Short mmCIF file of C-alpha atoms and ligand atoms in Angstrom, two decimals:
data_model
loop_
_atom_site.label_atom_id
_atom_site.label_comp_id
_atom_site.label_asym_id
_atom_site.label_seq_id
_atom_site.Cartn_x
_atom_site.Cartn_y
_atom_site.Cartn_z
CA UNK A 1 5.22 42.81 -60.30
CA UNK A 2 2.38 44.67 -60.44
CA UNK A 3 1.69 47.93 -62.18
CA UNK A 4 0.05 50.38 -59.43
CA UNK A 5 1.75 53.38 -58.43
CA UNK A 6 3.90 53.43 -61.11
CA UNK A 7 5.84 56.51 -61.43
CA UNK A 8 3.44 59.15 -62.19
CA UNK A 9 1.02 58.33 -59.41
CA UNK A 10 4.04 57.78 -57.02
CA UNK A 11 5.42 61.26 -57.96
CA UNK A 12 1.42 62.78 -57.41
CA UNK A 13 1.47 60.30 -54.49
CA UNK A 14 4.67 62.18 -53.06
CA UNK A 15 3.82 65.77 -53.28
CA UNK A 16 0.07 65.75 -52.98
CA UNK A 17 -0.58 62.64 -50.64
CA UNK A 18 1.75 62.52 -47.99
CA UNK A 19 0.17 65.53 -45.54
CA UNK A 20 -1.58 62.35 -44.46
CA UNK A 21 1.37 59.96 -43.03
CA UNK A 22 2.60 63.53 -41.62
CA UNK A 23 -0.24 63.98 -39.37
CA UNK A 24 -0.20 60.57 -38.28
CA UNK A 25 3.74 60.93 -37.15
CA UNK A 26 3.48 62.73 -33.16
CA UNK A 27 1.20 59.40 -32.66
CA UNK A 28 3.16 56.85 -34.19
CA UNK A 29 6.04 58.40 -32.45
CA UNK A 30 4.32 58.38 -29.12
CA UNK A 31 3.26 54.65 -29.52
CA UNK A 32 6.74 53.64 -30.74
CA UNK A 33 9.20 54.89 -28.48
CA UNK A 34 9.13 53.13 -25.44
CA UNK A 35 12.91 54.82 -24.05
CA UNK A 36 13.99 50.91 -22.79
CA UNK A 37 17.57 51.32 -24.36
CA UNK A 38 19.75 49.72 -26.81
CA UNK A 39 18.91 49.99 -31.02
CA UNK A 40 15.52 49.33 -31.94
CA UNK A 41 13.76 48.36 -35.49
CA UNK A 42 10.68 49.46 -37.18
CA UNK A 43 9.29 47.30 -39.79
CA UNK A 44 7.24 50.27 -42.28
CA UNK A 45 5.23 47.98 -44.81
CA UNK A 46 3.78 49.73 -47.46
CA UNK A 47 6.36 52.37 -46.93
CA UNK A 48 5.49 54.29 -49.94
CA UNK A 49 8.18 57.32 -50.70
CA UNK A 50 9.79 56.98 -47.43
CA UNK A 51 8.59 60.33 -45.46
CA UNK A 52 7.55 57.57 -42.69
CA UNK A 53 10.79 55.73 -42.89
CA UNK A 54 12.38 58.99 -43.21
CA UNK A 55 11.34 60.32 -39.34
CA UNK A 56 11.89 57.09 -37.82
CA UNK A 57 15.61 57.56 -38.68
CA UNK A 58 15.29 60.77 -36.69
CA UNK A 59 14.21 59.62 -33.87
CA UNK A 60 16.50 56.94 -33.86
CA UNK A 61 15.13 53.65 -34.86
CA UNK A 62 16.69 50.81 -37.03
CA UNK A 63 13.96 50.81 -40.26
CA UNK A 64 12.92 48.07 -43.02
CA UNK A 65 10.73 49.96 -45.56
CA UNK A 66 8.65 47.49 -47.32
CA UNK A 67 6.50 48.08 -50.23
CA UNK A 68 5.51 46.13 -53.74
CA UNK A 69 5.89 49.18 -56.05
CA UNK A 70 9.82 49.86 -57.39
CA UNK A 71 9.13 53.64 -57.60
CA UNK A 72 7.94 54.22 -54.57
CA UNK A 73 11.03 52.20 -53.39
CA UNK A 74 13.25 54.29 -55.83
CA UNK A 75 12.36 57.75 -54.54
CA UNK A 76 12.28 56.01 -50.24
CA UNK A 77 16.04 55.08 -51.15
CA UNK A 78 16.63 58.66 -51.87
CA UNK A 79 14.89 60.47 -48.86
CA UNK A 80 15.81 57.70 -46.36
CA UNK A 81 19.02 56.06 -47.28
CA UNK A 82 20.15 54.89 -44.18
CA UNK A 83 17.40 52.98 -43.95
CA UNK A 84 16.89 49.46 -45.58
CA UNK A 85 14.33 48.50 -48.22
CA UNK A 86 12.84 45.25 -49.59
CA UNK A 87 10.34 45.94 -52.40
CA UNK A 88 8.14 43.12 -52.58
CA UNK A 89 4.40 41.86 -51.09
CA UNK A 90 3.60 41.81 -47.44
CA UNK A 91 2.41 39.36 -47.61
CA UNK A 92 4.57 37.10 -49.06
CA UNK A 93 8.18 38.34 -47.76
CA UNK A 94 10.21 37.84 -44.74
CA UNK A 95 9.89 40.15 -41.66
CA UNK A 96 12.66 40.33 -39.70
CA UNK A 97 12.74 40.60 -35.67
CA UNK A 98 11.50 43.95 -35.12
CA UNK A 99 10.19 45.83 -32.43
CA UNK A 100 7.29 47.51 -33.46
CA UNK A 101 5.50 47.11 -37.12
CA UNK A 102 3.57 50.49 -39.16
CA UNK A 103 1.34 50.33 -42.07
CA UNK A 104 -0.35 53.70 -42.64
CA UNK A 105 -2.64 55.36 -45.65
CA UNK A 106 -4.76 52.30 -46.15
CA UNK A 107 -1.86 49.86 -46.84
CA UNK A 108 -3.79 46.52 -45.57
CA UNK A 109 -7.09 47.35 -47.99
CA UNK A 110 -4.80 46.95 -50.97
CA UNK A 111 -5.90 43.92 -53.42
CA UNK A 112 -2.15 45.02 -55.44
CA UNK A 113 -1.63 41.53 -54.57
CA UNK A 114 -3.89 39.15 -55.21
CA UNK A 115 -2.35 36.64 -52.01
CA UNK A 116 -4.74 39.71 -50.22
CA UNK A 117 -7.62 39.25 -51.11
CA UNK A 118 -7.45 35.45 -50.79
CA UNK A 119 -9.84 33.66 -47.60
CA UNK A 120 -7.08 34.10 -44.45
CA UNK A 121 -4.81 36.48 -45.82
CA UNK A 122 -5.25 39.27 -43.29
CA UNK A 123 -5.30 36.36 -40.18
CA UNK A 124 -2.05 34.63 -41.57
CA UNK A 125 -0.30 38.72 -41.65
CA UNK A 126 -1.56 39.22 -38.69
CA UNK A 127 0.27 35.88 -36.94
CA UNK A 128 3.59 36.83 -39.28
CA UNK A 129 3.76 40.29 -37.83
CA UNK A 130 3.25 38.62 -34.28
CA UNK A 131 5.86 36.24 -34.65
CA UNK A 132 8.42 38.96 -35.58
CA UNK A 133 7.55 41.52 -33.38
CA UNK A 134 8.98 41.46 -29.42
CA UNK A 135 6.65 40.97 -26.47
CA UNK A 136 5.13 44.51 -26.00
CA UNK A 137 5.89 46.07 -28.83
CA UNK A 138 2.91 48.29 -31.31
CA UNK A 139 1.76 47.09 -34.87
CA UNK A 140 0.16 50.39 -35.72
CA UNK A 141 -1.81 50.82 -39.29
CA UNK A 142 -5.09 52.73 -40.10
CA UNK A 143 -7.71 50.61 -42.11
CA UNK A 144 -10.48 51.96 -44.26
CA UNK A 145 -13.84 50.63 -43.14
CA UNK A 146 -17.17 49.62 -44.61
CA UNK A 147 -18.90 53.20 -46.04
CA UNK A 148 -15.43 54.76 -46.12
CA UNK A 149 -17.70 55.69 -49.36
CA UNK A 150 -20.05 56.84 -47.87
CA UNK A 151 -22.65 57.82 -50.65
CA UNK A 152 -21.53 54.14 -52.08
CA UNK A 153 -20.26 56.66 -55.00
CA UNK A 154 -17.62 59.74 -55.39
CA UNK A 155 -16.06 61.63 -57.84
CA UNK A 156 -12.88 64.26 -57.33
CA UNK A 157 -10.70 66.02 -58.72
CA UNK A 158 -7.34 67.87 -57.67
CA UNK A 159 -5.55 70.23 -60.36
CA UNK A 160 -2.20 71.95 -59.57
CA UNK A 161 0.73 73.04 -61.61
CA UNK A 162 1.98 70.59 -63.18
CA UNK A 163 -0.15 67.42 -62.33
CA UNK A 164 -3.42 66.92 -62.39
CA UNK A 165 -6.03 63.83 -61.12
CA UNK A 166 -9.34 62.43 -61.29
CA UNK A 167 -10.35 60.12 -59.11
CA UNK A 168 -13.64 58.20 -59.45
CA UNK A 169 -14.97 56.10 -56.43
CA UNK A 170 -17.69 53.20 -56.14
CA UNK A 171 -17.96 50.96 -53.56
CA UNK A 172 -19.63 47.71 -53.49
CA UNK A 173 -20.10 44.53 -51.83
CA UNK A 174 -17.29 45.44 -49.44
CA UNK A 175 -14.76 46.29 -52.24
CA UNK A 176 -13.78 50.22 -52.74
CA UNK A 177 -12.67 50.52 -56.75
CA UNK A 178 -10.75 53.91 -57.39
CA UNK A 179 -10.35 54.46 -60.62
CA UNK A 180 -7.36 57.05 -60.79
CA UNK A 181 -6.45 58.70 -63.88
CA UNK A 182 -3.55 60.98 -63.77
CA UNK A 183 -1.80 64.19 -66.13
CA UNK A 184 1.80 65.33 -65.31
CA UNK A 185 3.37 68.11 -67.40
CA UNK A 186 6.59 66.18 -68.87
CA UNK A 187 10.05 68.46 -69.47
CA UNK A 188 8.96 68.97 -72.88
CA UNK A 189 5.81 70.72 -71.70
CA UNK A 190 3.71 68.22 -73.15
CA UNK A 191 1.24 65.55 -70.74
CA UNK A 192 1.27 62.58 -70.53
CA UNK A 193 -1.83 60.65 -68.80
CA UNK A 194 -1.76 57.32 -66.71
CA UNK A 195 -4.39 55.34 -65.57
CA UNK A 196 -4.59 53.04 -62.93
CA UNK A 197 -6.91 51.13 -61.06
CA UNK A 198 -7.15 50.14 -57.26
CA UNK A 199 -9.60 48.05 -55.11
CA UNK A 200 -9.40 47.66 -51.22
CA UNK A 201 -11.05 45.18 -49.49
CA UNK A 202 -13.38 47.19 -46.46
CA UNK A 203 -13.58 45.82 -43.20
CA UNK A 204 -15.62 45.93 -40.28
CA UNK A 205 -13.91 47.14 -36.24
CA UNK A 206 -15.25 43.85 -34.66
CA UNK A 207 -13.82 42.22 -37.25
CA UNK A 208 -10.40 42.59 -37.15
CA UNK A 209 -9.88 43.10 -33.47
CA UNK A 210 -10.72 39.75 -33.24
CA UNK A 211 -8.01 38.64 -35.63
CA UNK A 212 -5.88 40.45 -33.72
CA UNK A 213 -6.52 39.16 -30.79
CA UNK A 214 -6.38 36.14 -31.67
CA UNK A 215 -2.87 36.28 -33.37
CA UNK A 216 -1.73 37.39 -29.82
CA UNK A 217 -2.36 41.21 -29.87
CA UNK A 218 -4.05 43.88 -27.07
CA UNK A 219 -6.00 46.11 -29.42
CA UNK A 220 -7.16 49.50 -29.05
CA UNK A 221 -9.17 51.05 -31.58
CA UNK A 222 -8.98 55.28 -32.31
CA UNK A 223 -11.23 57.26 -34.20
CA UNK A 224 -7.90 59.57 -35.83
CA UNK A 225 -4.42 60.70 -35.33
CA UNK A 226 -4.67 63.09 -32.31
CA UNK A 227 -6.20 60.58 -29.81
CA UNK A 228 -3.44 59.73 -27.33
CA UNK A 229 -0.91 61.41 -28.72
CA UNK A 230 1.23 63.85 -26.60
CA UNK A 231 -2.03 63.29 -24.09
CA UNK A 232 -4.76 62.63 -24.75
CA UNK A 233 -5.67 64.82 -28.05
CA UNK A 234 -4.66 68.13 -26.72
CA UNK A 235 -2.30 67.38 -30.10
CA UNK A 236 -5.03 68.01 -32.47
CA UNK A 237 -3.94 71.20 -33.58
CA UNK A 238 -2.27 71.32 -37.13
CA UNK A 239 -3.59 67.90 -38.22
CA UNK A 240 -5.06 66.58 -41.35
CA UNK A 241 -8.88 65.56 -40.53
CA UNK A 242 -9.31 61.84 -40.52
CA UNK A 243 -10.73 60.69 -43.87
CA UNK A 244 -14.52 59.13 -43.01
CA UNK A 245 -14.70 55.47 -42.52
CA UNK A 246 -11.02 54.81 -41.29
CA UNK A 247 -10.01 53.67 -38.06
CA UNK A 248 -6.96 53.19 -36.14
CA UNK A 249 -5.36 50.12 -34.07
CA UNK A 250 -2.82 49.47 -32.11
CA UNK A 251 -2.29 46.32 -31.20
CA UNK A 252 0.06 45.39 -28.58
CA UNK A 253 2.15 41.63 -28.86
CA UNK A 254 1.02 40.08 -25.55
CA UNK A 255 3.50 38.26 -23.69
CA UNK A 256 2.12 34.75 -23.54
C1 SAM B 1 -1.56 54.95 -50.25
S1 SAM B 1 -0.05 54.09 -50.23
C2 SAM B 1 0.82 54.47 -48.61
C3 SAM B 1 2.19 54.83 -48.32
C4 SAM B 1 2.85 55.59 -47.45
N1 SAM B 1 2.47 54.19 -46.50
C5 SAM B 1 2.04 57.10 -46.79
O1 SAM B 1 1.83 56.61 -46.04
O2 SAM B 1 2.88 57.45 -47.66
C6 SAM B 1 0.08 52.81 -49.95
C7 SAM B 1 1.00 51.83 -50.67
O3 SAM B 1 0.81 50.79 -50.26
C8 SAM B 1 2.07 48.99 -50.70
N2 SAM B 1 1.34 48.47 -51.02
C9 SAM B 1 0.05 48.12 -51.75
N3 SAM B 1 -0.10 46.39 -51.42
C10 SAM B 1 0.76 46.03 -51.15
C11 SAM B 1 1.75 44.67 -50.51
N4 SAM B 1 0.91 43.49 -50.50
N5 SAM B 1 2.87 44.63 -50.01
C12 SAM B 1 3.00 45.70 -49.96
N6 SAM B 1 3.04 47.43 -50.58
C13 SAM B 1 1.96 47.48 -50.73
C14 SAM B 1 1.70 50.21 -52.46
O4 SAM B 1 2.29 50.31 -53.22
C15 SAM B 1 1.74 51.88 -51.34
O5 SAM B 1 3.01 52.60 -51.57
#
């Protein structure tokens, strides 16, 4: 088990950064609900604190959430108690038979599991998902692309009453490195500091499309979460703007 998304960053992600996945909900629902009847199962890879898993439950799906971080899984279990959760790596854990798969929030870019970085890791992940998902089912994910950090490096900070975070990011040789320093107010009103370094492999759209097609998917690529949701971009009101250098992939399992 790695130390990324430990308790303090899990808290900060949940209170400060889940508006992103909430923005994706109308798009995801529009592309997952097939109305074929019967109980459908969705696997959410890198489920984090379970915001999307809880939404899936309200839409009547059976849900399997998978995440590498024990702290993320603990919080997800309290938010979506009827879902099944697995604490493990999406690169190695068993994927049960399912009707759809999602991975939201650059999940497939992270190099937290060293196996994520090896040659062919993405290809073999796509093949495992293709074997688990029913024909016609959708595998939906966003992905950070080359140019995710447009200036090459950046520094940002967020300051709230009970937490603050500094992020220094640098993109080099196809890898985005984010150095995160979190300060969190404790019960005794002292501030605790925790540091994490996240490395993300960046991709090119064409390479990803080619790998998905080779694994047995038909692919559509979207620029943000408003396109195609609830009828052609009309749903964009109130949605958070897509960060730069990210695309959304909808990969439909071919029936062959
Ligand atoms: C930015 S968070 C997104 C969480 C959630 N999907 C959301 O949108 O709120 C990325 C998540 O991916 C998880 N993750 C990264 N690499 C993983 C791996 N190899 N297997 C499972 N989860 C992974 C992290 O632990 C983290 O919870």
